[in-house]
């Protein structure tokens, strides 16, 4: 289940501008379409981490995301 609608309420196009690139050593790297979207993710990073870790804790293979990094694609 996606957390994007909850984090970016009122911005339905964000889901088209964000791509998960990879996860390694607790760091989730997300590709974004522009520096503006990267800035929005940075501003909302704490909320994203909280929601993501809450959902991941209920999964069959619990994982913790410690940090989020962005790259512009």
PDB file of C-alpha atoms in Angstrom:
ATOM      1  CA  UNK A   1       0.000   0.000   0.000  1.00  0.00           C
ATOM      2  CA  UNK A   2       1.281   3.417  -0.925  1.00  0.00           C
ATOM      3  CA  UNK A   3       1.831   6.145   1.643  1.00  0.00           C
ATOM      4  CA  UNK A   4       2.048   8.880  -1.006  1.00  0.00           C
ATOM      5  CA  UNK A   5      -1.647   9.888  -0.951  1.00  0.00           C
ATOM      6  CA  UNK A   6      -1.451  10.433   2.803  1.00  0.00           C
ATOM      7  CA  UNK A   7       1.803  12.385   2.670  1.00  0.00           C
ATOM      8  CA  UNK A   8       0.982  14.446  -0.407  1.00  0.00           C
ATOM      9  CA  UNK A   9      -2.730  15.059   0.022  1.00  0.00           C
ATOM     10  CA  UNK A  10      -3.881  17.546  -2.596  1.00  0.00           C
ATOM     11  CA  UNK A  11      -1.034  16.687  -4.980  1.00  0.00           C
ATOM     12  CA  UNK A  12      -2.258  13.643  -6.938  1.00  0.00           C
ATOM     13  CA  UNK A  13       0.482  13.835  -9.586  1.00  0.00           C
ATOM     14  CA  UNK A  14       3.346  13.228  -7.130  1.00  0.00           C
ATOM     15  CA  UNK A  15       2.995   9.449  -7.539  1.00  0.00           C
ATOM     16  CA  UNK A  16       4.062   9.919 -11.177  1.00  0.00           C
ATOM     17  CA  UNK A  17       7.147  11.873 -10.144  1.00  0.00           C
ATOM     18  CA  UNK A  18       8.621   9.486  -7.559  1.00  0.00           C
ATOM     19  CA  UNK A  19      10.336   6.106  -8.118  1.00  0.00           C
ATOM     20  CA  UNK A  20      11.936   3.849  -5.548  1.00  0.00           C
ATOM     21  CA  UNK A  21      15.473   3.220  -6.777  1.00  0.00           C
ATOM     22  CA  UNK A  22      16.953   0.919  -4.131  1.00  0.00           C
ATOM     23  CA  UNK A  23      17.257   0.079  -0.439  1.00  0.00           C
ATOM     24  CA  UNK A  24      20.578  -0.700   1.233  1.00  0.00           C
ATOM     25  CA  UNK A  25      21.766  -0.638   4.849  1.00  0.00           C
ATOM     26  CA  UNK A  26      18.627   1.143   6.075  1.00  0.00           C
ATOM     27  CA  UNK A  27      18.768   3.859   3.413  1.00  0.00           C
ATOM     28  CA  UNK A  28      15.962   4.143   0.873  1.00  0.00           C
ATOM     29  CA  UNK A  29      17.007   5.965  -2.299  1.00  0.00           C
ATOM     30  CA  UNK A  30      14.160   7.535  -4.223  1.00  0.00           C
ATOM     31  CA  UNK A  31      14.394   8.914  -7.747  1.00  0.00           C
ATOM     32  CA  UNK A  32      12.405  12.075  -8.372  1.00  0.00           C
ATOM     33  CA  UNK A  33      11.543  14.007 -11.516  1.00  0.00           C
ATOM     34  CA  UNK A  34      12.825  17.395 -10.330  1.00  0.00           C
ATOM     35  CA  UNK A  35      14.604  19.264  -7.577  1.00  0.00           C
ATOM     36  CA  UNK A  36      11.229  20.687  -6.514  1.00  0.00           C
ATOM     37  CA  UNK A  37       9.911  17.201  -5.769  1.00  0.00           C
ATOM     38  CA  UNK A  38      13.194  16.370  -3.991  1.00  0.00           C
ATOM     39  CA  UNK A  39      12.707  19.439  -1.783  1.00  0.00           C
ATOM     40  CA  UNK A  40       9.134  18.393  -0.954  1.00  0.00           C
ATOM     41  CA  UNK A  41      10.336  14.923   0.032  1.00  0.00           C
ATOM     42  CA  UNK A  42      13.050  16.428   2.221  1.00  0.00           C
ATOM     43  CA  UNK A  43      10.521  18.657   3.962  1.00  0.00           C
ATOM     44  CA  UNK A  44       8.216  15.686   4.582  1.00  0.00           C
ATOM     45  CA  UNK A  45      10.982  13.158   5.269  1.00  0.00           C
ATOM     46  CA  UNK A  46      10.171  12.562   8.950  1.00  0.00           C
ATOM     47  CA  UNK A  47       6.498  11.918   8.228  1.00  0.00           C
ATOM     48  CA  UNK A  48       7.400   9.621   5.328  1.00  0.00           C
ATOM     49  CA  UNK A  49       9.800   7.637   7.544  1.00  0.00           C
ATOM     50  CA  UNK A  50       7.191   7.266  10.280  1.00  0.00           C
ATOM     51  CA  UNK A  51       4.436   6.094   7.921  1.00  0.00           C
ATOM     52  CA  UNK A  52       6.752   3.828   5.946  1.00  0.00           C
ATOM     53  CA  UNK A  53       8.214   2.148   9.038  1.00  0.00           C
ATOM     54  CA  UNK A  54       4.740   1.689  10.488  1.00  0.00           C
ATOM     55  CA  UNK A  55       3.637  -0.152   7.339  1.00  0.00           C
ATOM     56  CA  UNK A  56       6.873  -2.143   7.108  1.00  0.00           C
ATOM     57  CA  UNK A  57       6.631  -3.281  10.727  1.00  0.00           C
ATOM     58  CA  UNK A  58       3.395  -5.099   9.821  1.00  0.00           C
ATOM     59  CA  UNK A  59       4.874  -6.843   6.771  1.00  0.00           C
ATOM     60  CA  UNK A  60       5.968 -10.481   6.574  1.00  0.00           C
ATOM     61  CA  UNK A  61       9.636  -9.388   6.557  1.00  0.00           C
ATOM     62  CA  UNK A  62       9.853  -6.393   8.918  1.00  0.00           C
ATOM     63  CA  UNK A  63      12.397  -3.800   7.814  1.00  0.00           C
ATOM     64  CA  UNK A  64      13.342  -0.376   9.153  1.00  0.00           C
ATOM     65  CA  UNK A  65      14.167   2.582   6.929  1.00  0.00           C
ATOM     66  CA  UNK A  66      16.594   4.855   8.785  1.00  0.00           C
ATOM     67  CA  UNK A  67      17.056   7.514   6.131  1.00  0.00           C
ATOM     68  CA  UNK A  68      15.769   8.627   2.744  1.00  0.00           C
ATOM     69  CA  UNK A  69      17.950  10.051  -0.010  1.00  0.00           C
ATOM     70  CA  UNK A  70      16.756  11.468  -3.308  1.00  0.00           C
ATOM     71  CA  UNK A  71      18.262  11.535  -6.777  1.00  0.00           C
ATOM     72  CA  UNK A  72      16.864  13.435  -9.753  1.00  0.00           C
ATOM     73  CA  UNK A  73      16.298  11.188 -12.778  1.00  0.00           C
TER      74      UNK A  73
END
